Amino acid sequence: FSRAVTCRPRHDSSPIWARSRSSQHSSIRRRPGCAPRSENCRHSLFRCRSIDPTRRRWALLAVLAIAWIFYYFGNYGWLVAAPTILTQNGFGLASSLAFIAIANLGLIVGAVASYVISDRFERKRILLLALVVWALSLSAIGIIGTQASIAVFGFVAAFTIGLVVPTFYTYTAENFSNRMRPVSMAFTDGIGHLGAAAAPIILIGMTLQNAFLAMAGSGLVTAALLLRSRRTKGRTREELA
């Protein structure tokens, strides 16, 4: 007999249905564009019932590219625009550069931390936690606005950059098959630098508080975009493809 054309299997209590559940992929016809529900789809960006695997991968690629845009906005805001923002808000140029230089020692510590923990814990959780810490640190600089806060919380912010960048690169690539990985990395990183280019244009000229809160907000937006992405630790390339 022929079954109804549907993406969701029909629940039937007959013995024939019970015996055929293990071979649903071959026995049940599905509309073009529909994919079977599977364990791989449980933590995916979209439900498999509403989008097929190919479209889902490209949608995930677009979301990750947008996440990189927002992350690079705050990243380059700190690394490039922060000295100018500080001088425009009453700090001397020499002292501003000194504070940023001291704070950016956190980059080294963060890179070492990435090497140590990136393969031990779920990378998605590392990214979410680091992005929240990044946002809190930059918010503290903007609200407190003292030399000590720039050095202390700037160190924490720089630490998260050293941790996030290599982890985010790895996480982006492993969401795709071997064939799509070069494309995914080139596309997301290239598009992401639009945020880097926009950061000095938008941030320079703002008050200290508004500029740093804007950078912090970009980190929270990045974290929000990653919330619906999938976990990758312990999963094979075939499951993630």
XYZ file of C-alpha atoms in Angstrom:
241
model
C 0.000 0.000 0.000
C 1.161 3.626 -0.401
C 1.667 5.927 2.492
C 0.626 9.564 2.647
C 3.220 12.031 1.406
C 4.314 13.876 4.549
C 7.392 15.002 6.392
C 6.188 13.537 9.661
C 5.634 9.761 9.843
C 2.046 8.693 10.459
C 1.593 7.045 13.831
C -0.056 3.705 13.215
C -0.596 1.004 15.824
C -0.601 -1.877 13.331
C 2.097 -4.596 13.483
C 3.251 -3.633 10.012
C 4.001 -0.127 11.193
C 5.764 -1.379 14.293
C 8.069 -3.576 12.209
C 8.833 -0.801 9.765
C 9.784 1.948 12.218
C 13.458 0.995 12.055
C 13.501 1.557 8.290
C 11.533 4.780 8.020
C 14.037 6.427 5.697
C 13.450 3.871 2.958
C 9.762 3.066 3.463
C 8.247 6.522 3.829
C 8.039 8.991 0.988
C 8.666 12.604 1.849
C 8.012 15.800 -0.003
C 11.071 17.312 -1.714
C 12.783 19.708 0.661
C 11.803 17.758 3.771
C 14.354 15.942 5.877
C 13.784 13.152 8.398
C 13.807 14.122 12.015
C 16.915 12.750 13.653
C 19.216 13.146 16.607
C 21.383 15.426 14.485
C 18.541 17.938 14.209
C 17.724 18.196 17.876
C 20.223 20.989 18.564
C 20.372 22.465 15.065
C 19.656 26.065 14.240
C 16.296 25.209 12.650
C 13.873 22.322 13.038
C 14.383 19.720 10.329
C 10.656 19.567 9.732
C 10.691 23.062 8.275
C 13.977 23.179 6.370
C 16.051 20.641 4.506
C 19.720 20.007 5.403
C 21.208 22.012 2.521
C 19.113 25.102 3.195
C 19.718 24.709 6.913
C 23.498 24.741 6.401
C 23.337 27.916 4.348
C 21.014 29.519 6.901
C 23.452 28.598 9.660
C 26.273 30.073 7.593
C 24.370 33.357 7.303
C 23.641 33.506 11.032
C 27.280 32.800 11.901
C 28.384 35.545 9.494
C 26.070 38.024 11.228
C 27.428 36.869 14.595
C 30.969 37.561 13.363
C 29.921 41.048 12.213
C 28.684 41.946 15.682
C 31.646 40.344 17.410
C 34.209 42.094 15.227
C 32.410 45.380 15.857
C 33.139 45.212 19.568
C 36.508 43.518 19.079
C 37.907 46.212 16.788
C 36.160 48.872 18.816
C 38.369 47.883 21.731
C 41.551 47.117 19.814
C 41.436 50.035 17.359
C 39.040 52.759 18.481
C 39.437 52.656 22.275
C 42.578 54.866 22.512
C 40.885 57.593 20.472
C 37.686 57.290 22.493
C 39.662 57.668 25.711
C 41.565 60.742 24.504
C 38.334 62.363 23.317
C 36.905 61.870 26.788
C 39.657 63.545 28.785
C 42.447 60.951 29.026
C 45.916 61.796 27.784
C 47.172 59.993 24.701
C 50.201 58.503 26.461
C 48.172 57.278 29.422
C 45.439 55.895 27.148
C 47.957 53.874 25.148
C 49.592 52.685 28.377
C 46.279 51.489 29.832
C 45.365 49.673 26.624
C 48.824 48.085 26.379
C 48.652 46.786 29.952
C 45.104 45.553 29.507
C 45.933 43.766 26.260
C 48.312 41.450 28.075
C 45.108 39.554 28.679
C 45.209 38.524 25.002
C 48.156 36.251 25.737
C 46.492 34.685 28.762
C 43.265 34.175 26.814
C 45.076 32.487 23.929
C 46.752 30.078 26.355
C 43.389 29.402 28.003
C 41.879 28.635 24.594
C 44.609 26.082 23.936
C 43.986 24.434 27.315
C 40.182 24.289 27.468
C 38.895 24.512 23.882
C 38.970 20.740 23.334
C 37.945 19.825 26.877
C 34.611 21.600 27.040
C 31.749 22.302 24.682
C 32.909 25.210 22.512
C 29.452 26.733 22.268
C 29.307 27.097 26.058
C 32.826 28.543 26.174
C 31.809 31.162 23.635
C 28.581 32.089 25.397
C 30.280 32.453 28.773
C 33.206 34.437 27.368
C 30.895 36.781 25.462
C 28.886 37.535 28.593
C 32.085 38.252 30.532
C 33.263 40.461 27.668
C 30.024 42.455 27.780
C 30.162 42.877 31.563
C 33.797 44.012 31.455
C 33.219 46.664 28.798
C 30.070 47.829 30.584
C 32.093 48.264 33.769
C 34.662 50.402 31.937
C 31.939 52.583 30.447
C 30.081 53.044 33.732
C 33.060 53.461 36.087
C 35.352 55.245 33.631
C 38.478 55.415 35.801
C 42.083 54.565 34.956
C 41.995 51.539 37.250
C 38.797 50.209 35.658
C 40.337 50.506 32.196
C 43.390 48.506 33.254
C 41.568 45.832 35.279
C 38.403 45.292 33.241
C 40.313 45.911 30.029
C 42.560 42.988 30.937
C 39.476 40.800 31.390
C 38.019 41.991 28.085
C 41.288 41.291 26.272
C 41.407 37.856 27.908
C 38.050 37.022 26.374
C 39.299 38.115 22.923
C 42.224 35.721 23.179
C 39.818 32.988 24.218
C 36.948 33.696 21.826
C 38.718 34.278 18.504
C 40.415 30.849 18.092
C 37.465 29.060 19.680
C 34.989 30.852 17.425
C 37.069 30.039 14.326
C 37.104 26.367 15.268
C 33.423 26.314 16.151
C 32.442 27.974 12.875
C 34.420 25.492 10.777
C 33.254 22.343 12.536
C 29.599 23.154 11.878
C 30.135 22.237 8.229
C 31.361 19.364 6.108
C 34.939 19.241 4.849
C 33.851 20.572 1.483
C 32.071 23.589 2.980
C 34.631 24.453 5.648
C 36.897 26.639 3.488
C 33.850 28.467 2.135
C 32.325 28.874 5.583
C 35.489 30.302 7.113
C 36.227 32.624 4.186
C 32.645 33.873 4.044
C 32.029 34.412 7.751
C 35.422 35.983 8.451
C 35.268 38.203 5.378
C 31.722 39.404 6.026
C 32.529 39.749 9.719
C 35.120 42.424 8.974
C 32.297 44.710 7.905
C 31.692 45.110 11.614
C 35.387 45.831 12.122
C 35.279 48.570 9.492
C 32.145 50.086 10.977
C 33.393 50.161 14.574
C 35.684 53.242 14.442
C 33.208 55.131 12.259
C 30.352 54.598 14.695
C 32.155 54.642 18.033
C 34.617 57.508 17.678
C 32.843 60.684 18.762
C 30.599 58.965 21.300
C 30.836 59.544 25.011
C 32.951 57.048 26.931
C 29.912 55.390 28.464
C 27.926 55.098 25.240
C 30.879 53.781 23.239
C 31.745 51.028 25.687
C 28.121 50.078 26.230
C 27.740 49.774 22.447
C 30.740 47.423 22.321
C 29.292 45.422 25.200
C 25.936 45.232 23.460
C 27.528 43.811 20.327
C 28.920 40.966 22.415
C 25.494 40.191 23.828
C 23.976 40.177 20.351
C 26.671 37.717 19.254
C 25.836 35.465 22.197
C 22.114 35.663 21.396
C 22.773 34.604 17.796
C 24.767 31.599 18.995
C 22.099 30.418 21.437
C 20.245 28.407 18.763
C 23.385 27.010 17.162
C 24.325 23.404 17.820
C 26.671 21.726 20.214
C 29.640 20.089 18.525
C 31.656 18.328 21.224
C 31.722 14.552 20.862
C 29.918 14.549 17.519
C 31.336 13.161 14.301
C 31.818 15.125 11.102
C 29.050 13.080 9.514
C 26.609 14.142 12.240
C 27.545 17.807 11.846
C 27.606 17.831 8.047
